[in-house]
Amino acid sequence: QMDQTDDASGHRNLQIAEVGRVSDPVTRDLLMQFESLGENCEFGLVQRRFEAEPLGLLRFTYASPGTLLRLLTDRFARLGESGATRMHLSKWNEWFVVDETYQLEFHTFTQQGQADPADILDKHSRRLRWLASALIDTLEVGRAIFVFKLLQPVEEGVIRAIAAAISSYGPGWLLVVTLADHANPPGSVRRMGERLLMGHLDRINPMSPAGWDVWDIAFDQWQSICRQALALREEQA
């Protein structure tokens, strides 16, 4: 479980975050109805906490709002294409597949020396294309609520553009999660549009601007946000 961050030189690194697991079938079933689209792996770790392990293209990578919008607009057409992927060895000796088109890095969960890098690249490039196809299917059916956690504030127009891009596939909902404020307390959800919701946390992870090394996920707030989001979707249906 890692997350992409900037080091002092501005280079993108991936940092390990561990979470304890809780056996809670009700929460697991709740979280399986959501799919993370970024911006980092916090929501993926929330799912892991409660033993919800869906396959997801963007669950454990870093995808900025601009990157996500580009992926959605392109219908993921160029992701993992031949000649646009390469291998990168992290400082933890894990191989990552790097997609040069979208500047995304993906885990292989394979350590140096465990397999031939060329075979890893071929296998995971094909896996990226399969996961992209699966995500397109999920978007078209609209069977998940898509979660995007903002690391930094963005203009509302960007959020609405992402929501519109999701709607171009099918009846999917977008849940954007950001910091709470005086009008929107932690754990709350508000409507922003017909199939667009905004959830609020009292902290965004990872928490240390200097080293990006402190993880303190607000699991209870995430549960509250997901329960409310699902209830709002069911209410509208």
mmCIF file with all atom_site columns, N, CA, C and O in Angstrom, residues 5 10 22 25 55 58 64 69 75 82-83 89 91 98 104 141 146 164-165 170-171 197 228 233 236-237:
data_model
loop_
_atom_site.group_PDB
_atom_site.id
_atom_site.type_symbol
_atom_site.label_atom_id
_atom_site.label_alt_id
_atom_site.label_comp_id
_atom_site.label_asym_id
_atom_site.label_entity_id
_atom_site.label_seq_id
_atom_site.pdbx_PDB_ins_code
_atom_site.Cartn_x
_atom_site.Cartn_y
_atom_site.Cartn_z
_atom_site.occupancy
_atom_site.B_iso_or_equiv
_atom_site.pdbx_formal_charge
_atom_site.auth_seq_id
_atom_site.auth_comp_id
_atom_site.auth_asym_id
_atom_site.auth_atom_id
_atom_site.pdbx_PDB_model_num
ATOM 1   N N  . THR A 1 5   ? 4.080   10.788 -3.914  1.00 0.00 ? 5   THR A N  1
ATOM 2   C CA . THR A 1 5   ? 4.314   12.079 -3.285  1.00 0.00 ? 5   THR A CA 1
ATOM 3   C C  . THR A 1 5   ? 5.532   12.732 -3.900  1.00 0.00 ? 5   THR A C  1
ATOM 4   O O  . THR A 1 5   ? 6.262   12.122 -4.676  1.00 0.00 ? 5   THR A O  1
ATOM 5   N N  . GLY A 1 10  ? 11.357  17.437 -5.935  1.00 0.00 ? 10  GLY A N  1
ATOM 6   C CA . GLY A 1 10  ? 10.185  17.509 -6.791  1.00 0.00 ? 10  GLY A CA 1
ATOM 7   C C  . GLY A 1 10  ? 9.908   16.226 -7.532  1.00 0.00 ? 10  GLY A C  1
ATOM 8   O O  . GLY A 1 10  ? 8.947   16.135 -8.289  1.00 0.00 ? 10  GLY A O  1
ATOM 9   N N  . VAL A 1 22  ? -10.077 -4.757 9.767   1.00 0.00 ? 22  VAL A N  1
ATOM 10  C CA . VAL A 1 22  ? -11.201 -4.979 10.666  1.00 0.00 ? 22  VAL A CA 1
ATOM 11  C C  . VAL A 1 22  ? -12.226 -5.843 9.939   1.00 0.00 ? 22  VAL A C  1
ATOM 12  O O  . VAL A 1 22  ? -12.601 -5.546 8.802   1.00 0.00 ? 22  VAL A O  1
ATOM 13  N N  . PRO A 1 25  ? -18.416 -7.170 7.949   1.00 0.00 ? 25  PRO A N  1
ATOM 14  C CA . PRO A 1 25  ? -19.071 -7.475 6.673   1.00 0.00 ? 25  PRO A CA 1
ATOM 15  C C  . PRO A 1 25  ? -20.012 -6.386 6.183   1.00 0.00 ? 25  PRO A C  1
ATOM 16  O O  . PRO A 1 25  ? -20.117 -6.161 4.971   1.00 0.00 ? 25  PRO A O  1
ATOM 17  N N  . LEU A 1 55  ? -11.063 -4.839 -7.587  1.00 0.00 ? 55  LEU A N  1
ATOM 18  C CA . LEU A 1 55  ? -10.066 -4.501 -8.597  1.00 0.00 ? 55  LEU A CA 1
ATOM 19  C C  . LEU A 1 55  ? -10.399 -3.115 -9.118  1.00 0.00 ? 55  LEU A C  1
ATOM 20  O O  . LEU A 1 55  ? -11.554 -2.837 -9.463  1.00 0.00 ? 55  LEU A O  1
ATOM 21  N N  . LEU A 1 58  ? -7.431  2.734  -10.814 1.00 0.00 ? 58  LEU A N  1
ATOM 22  C CA . LEU A 1 58  ? -6.789  3.887  -10.181 1.00 0.00 ? 58  LEU A CA 1
ATOM 23  C C  . LEU A 1 58  ? -6.796  3.800  -8.659  1.00 0.00 ? 58  LEU A C  1
ATOM 24  O O  . LEU A 1 58  ? -6.496  4.785  -7.991  1.00 0.00 ? 58  LEU A O  1
ATOM 25  N N  . SER A 1 64  ? -4.092  13.075 -10.755 1.00 0.00 ? 64  SER A N  1
ATOM 26  C CA . SER A 1 64  ? -4.564  14.434 -10.476 1.00 0.00 ? 64  SER A CA 1
ATOM 27  C C  . SER A 1 64  ? -5.908  14.667 -11.166 1.00 0.00 ? 64  SER A C  1
ATOM 28  O O  . SER A 1 64  ? -6.306  13.900 -12.061 1.00 0.00 ? 64  SER A O  1
ATOM 29  N N  . LEU A 1 69  ? -9.418  13.735 -15.816 1.00 0.00 ? 69  LEU A N  1
ATOM 30  C CA . LEU A 1 69  ? -10.273 14.289 -16.862 1.00 0.00 ? 69  LEU A CA 1
ATOM 31  C C  . LEU A 1 69  ? -9.776  13.883 -18.239 1.00 0.00 ? 69  LEU A C  1
ATOM 32  O O  . LEU A 1 69  ? -10.568 13.530 -19.133 1.00 0.00 ? 69  LEU A O  1
ATOM 33  N N  . ARG A 1 75  ? -11.311 8.171  -23.130 1.00 0.00 ? 75  ARG A N  1
ATOM 34  C CA . ARG A 1 75  ? -11.870 6.827  -22.929 1.00 0.00 ? 75  ARG A CA 1
ATOM 35  C C  . ARG A 1 75  ? -10.760 5.806  -22.712 1.00 0.00 ? 75  ARG A C  1
ATOM 36  O O  . ARG A 1 75  ? -10.852 4.664  -23.143 1.00 0.00 ? 75  ARG A O  1
ATOM 37  N N  . SER A 1 82  ? 1.428   -0.008 -26.567 1.00 0.00 ? 82  SER A N  1
ATOM 38  C CA . SER A 1 82  ? 2.799   -0.421 -26.871 1.00 0.00 ? 82  SER A CA 1
ATOM 39  C C  . SER A 1 82  ? 3.694   0.785  -27.107 1.00 0.00 ? 82  SER A C  1
ATOM 40  O O  . SER A 1 82  ? 3.325   1.730  -27.804 1.00 0.00 ? 82  SER A O  1
ATOM 41  N N  . GLY A 1 83  ? 4.866   0.757  -26.500 1.00 0.00 ? 83  GLY A N  1
ATOM 42  C CA . GLY A 1 83  ? 5.828   1.840  -26.657 1.00 0.00 ? 83  GLY A CA 1
ATOM 43  C C  . GLY A 1 83  ? 5.657   2.983  -25.690 1.00 0.00 ? 83  GLY A C  1
ATOM 44  O O  . GLY A 1 83  ? 6.509   3.864  -25.616 1.00 0.00 ? 83  GLY A O  1
ATOM 45  N N  . LEU A 1 89  ? 12.091  0.911  -11.007 1.00 0.00 ? 89  LEU A N  1
ATOM 46  C CA . LEU A 1 89  ? 12.363  0.212  -9.758  1.00 0.00 ? 89  LEU A CA 1
ATOM 47  C C  . LEU A 1 89  ? 12.349  1.227  -8.621  1.00 0.00 ? 89  LEU A C  1
ATOM 48  O O  . LEU A 1 89  ? 13.137  2.179  -8.606  1.00 0.00 ? 89  LEU A O  1
ATOM 49  N N  . LYS A 1 91  ? 12.589  2.668  -4.586  1.00 0.00 ? 91  LYS A N  1
ATOM 50  C CA . LYS A 1 91  ? 13.628  2.516  -3.586  1.00 0.00 ? 91  LYS A CA 1
ATOM 51  C C  . LYS A 1 91  ? 13.324  1.372  -2.625  1.00 0.00 ? 91  LYS A C  1
ATOM 52  O O  . LYS A 1 91  ? 14.172  0.990  -1.829  1.00 0.00 ? 91  LYS A O  1
ATOM 53  N N  . VAL A 1 98  ? 5.254   2.254  -15.570 1.00 0.00 ? 98  VAL A N  1
ATOM 54  C CA . VAL A 1 98  ? 5.035   3.681  -15.783 1.00 0.00 ? 98  VAL A CA 1
ATOM 55  C C  . VAL A 1 98  ? 4.392   3.879  -17.149 1.00 0.00 ? 98  VAL A C  1
ATOM 56  O O  . VAL A 1 98  ? 4.925   3.421  -18.165 1.00 0.00 ? 98  VAL A O  1
ATOM 57  N N  . LEU A 1 104 ? 1.485   8.111  -15.264 1.00 0.00 ? 104 LEU A N  1
ATOM 58  C CA . LEU A 1 104 ? 0.963   7.357  -14.135 1.00 0.00 ? 104 LEU A CA 1
ATOM 59  C C  . LEU A 1 104 ? 1.906   6.207  -13.804 1.00 0.00 ? 104 LEU A C  1
ATOM 60  O O  . LEU A 1 104 ? 2.509   5.615  -14.705 1.00 0.00 ? 104 LEU A O  1
ATOM 61  N N  . VAL A 1 141 ? -22.403 1.239  -17.089 1.00 0.00 ? 141 VAL A N  1
ATOM 62  C CA . VAL A 1 141 ? -23.537 0.690  -16.347 1.00 0.00 ? 141 VAL A CA 1
ATOM 63  C C  . VAL A 1 141 ? -23.932 1.612  -15.193 1.00 0.00 ? 141 VAL A C  1
ATOM 64  O O  . VAL A 1 141 ? -25.097 1.666  -14.799 1.00 0.00 ? 141 VAL A O  1
ATOM 65  N N  . PHE A 1 146 ? -18.431 6.718  -7.899  1.00 0.00 ? 146 PHE A N  1
ATOM 66  C CA . PHE A 1 146 ? -17.014 6.964  -8.152  1.00 0.00 ? 146 PHE A CA 1
ATOM 67  C C  . PHE A 1 146 ? -16.503 8.032  -7.193  1.00 0.00 ? 146 PHE A C  1
ATOM 68  O O  . PHE A 1 146 ? -17.098 9.105  -7.062  1.00 0.00 ? 146 PHE A O  1
ATOM 69  N N  . ALA A 1 164 ? -19.279 15.640 -15.575 1.00 0.00 ? 164 ALA A N  1
ATOM 70  C CA . ALA A 1 164 ? -19.869 15.581 -16.916 1.00 0.00 ? 164 ALA A CA 1
ATOM 71  C C  . ALA A 1 164 ? -19.224 14.484 -17.742 1.00 0.00 ? 164 ALA A C  1
ATOM 72  O O  . ALA A 1 164 ? -19.903 13.782 -18.518 1.00 0.00 ? 164 ALA A O  1
ATOM 73  N N  . ALA A 1 165 ? -17.911 14.313 -17.589 1.00 0.00 ? 165 ALA A N  1
ATOM 74  C CA . ALA A 1 165 ? -17.216 13.255 -18.325 1.00 0.00 ? 165 ALA A CA 1
ATOM 75  C C  . ALA A 1 165 ? -17.717 11.886 -17.881 1.00 0.00 ? 165 ALA A C  1
ATOM 76  O O  . ALA A 1 165 ? -17.899 10.983 -18.714 1.00 0.00 ? 165 ALA A O  1
ATOM 77  N N  . GLY A 1 170 ? -22.483 7.037  -18.781 1.00 0.00 ? 170 GLY A N  1
ATOM 78  C CA . GLY A 1 170 ? -23.694 6.419  -18.267 1.00 0.00 ? 170 GLY A CA 1
ATOM 79  C C  . GLY A 1 170 ? -24.156 7.134  -17.009 1.00 0.00 ? 170 GLY A C  1
ATOM 80  O O  . GLY A 1 170 ? -23.686 8.225  -16.683 1.00 0.00 ? 170 GLY A O  1
ATOM 81  N N  . PRO A 1 171 ? -25.066 6.494  -16.256 1.00 0.00 ? 171 PRO A N  1
ATOM 82  C CA . PRO A 1 171 ? -25.691 7.164  -15.102 1.00 0.00 ? 171 PRO A CA 1
ATOM 83  C C  . PRO A 1 171 ? -24.878 7.077  -13.817 1.00 0.00 ? 171 PRO A C  1
ATOM 84  O O  . PRO A 1 171 ? -25.436 6.911  -12.730 1.00 0.00 ? 171 PRO A O  1
ATOM 85  N N  . LEU A 1 197 ? -21.921 14.660 -5.705  1.00 0.00 ? 197 LEU A N  1
ATOM 86  C CA . LEU A 1 197 ? -21.930 14.865 -4.264  1.00 0.00 ? 197 LEU A CA 1
ATOM 87  C C  . LEU A 1 197 ? -20.562 15.334 -3.792  1.00 0.00 ? 197 LEU A C  1
ATOM 88  O O  . LEU A 1 197 ? -19.541 15.039 -4.403  1.00 0.00 ? 197 LEU A O  1
ATOM 89  N N  . GLN A 1 228 ? -23.992 8.037  3.672   1.00 0.00 ? 228 GLN A N  1
ATOM 90  C CA . GLN A 1 228 ? -24.857 9.128  3.226   1.00 0.00 ? 228 GLN A CA 1
ATOM 91  C C  . GLN A 1 228 ? -24.927 9.207  1.702   1.00 0.00 ? 228 GLN A C  1
ATOM 92  O O  . GLN A 1 228 ? -26.000 9.455  1.135   1.00 0.00 ? 228 GLN A O  1
ATOM 93  N N  . ARG A 1 233 ? -28.176 8.504  -3.205  1.00 0.00 ? 233 ARG A N  1
ATOM 94  C CA . ARG A 1 233 ? -28.413 7.885  -4.526  1.00 0.00 ? 233 ARG A CA 1
ATOM 95  C C  . ARG A 1 233 ? -29.692 7.072  -4.512  1.00 0.00 ? 233 ARG A C  1
ATOM 96  O O  . ARG A 1 233 ? -30.496 7.148  -5.457  1.00 0.00 ? 233 ARG A O  1
ATOM 97  N N  . GLN A 1 236 ? -32.759 9.337  -4.535  1.00 0.00 ? 236 GLN A N  1
ATOM 98  C CA . GLN A 1 236 ? -33.061 9.921  -5.848  1.00 0.00 ? 236 GLN A CA 1
ATOM 99  C C  . GLN A 1 236 ? -33.635 8.876  -6.797  1.00 0.00 ? 236 GLN A C  1
ATOM 100 O O  . GLN A 1 236 ? -34.521 9.173  -7.604  1.00 0.00 ? 236 GLN A O  1
ATOM 101 N N  . ALA A 1 237 ? -33.126 7.644  -6.682  1.00 0.00 ? 237 ALA A N  1
ATOM 102 C CA . ALA A 1 237 ? -33.646 6.575  -7.541  1.00 0.00 ? 237 ALA A CA 1
ATOM 103 C C  . ALA A 1 237 ? -35.098 6.279  -7.226  1.00 0.00 ? 237 ALA A C  1
ATOM 104 O O  . ALA A 1 237 ? -35.877 5.939  -8.117  1.00 0.00 ? 237 ALA A O  1
#
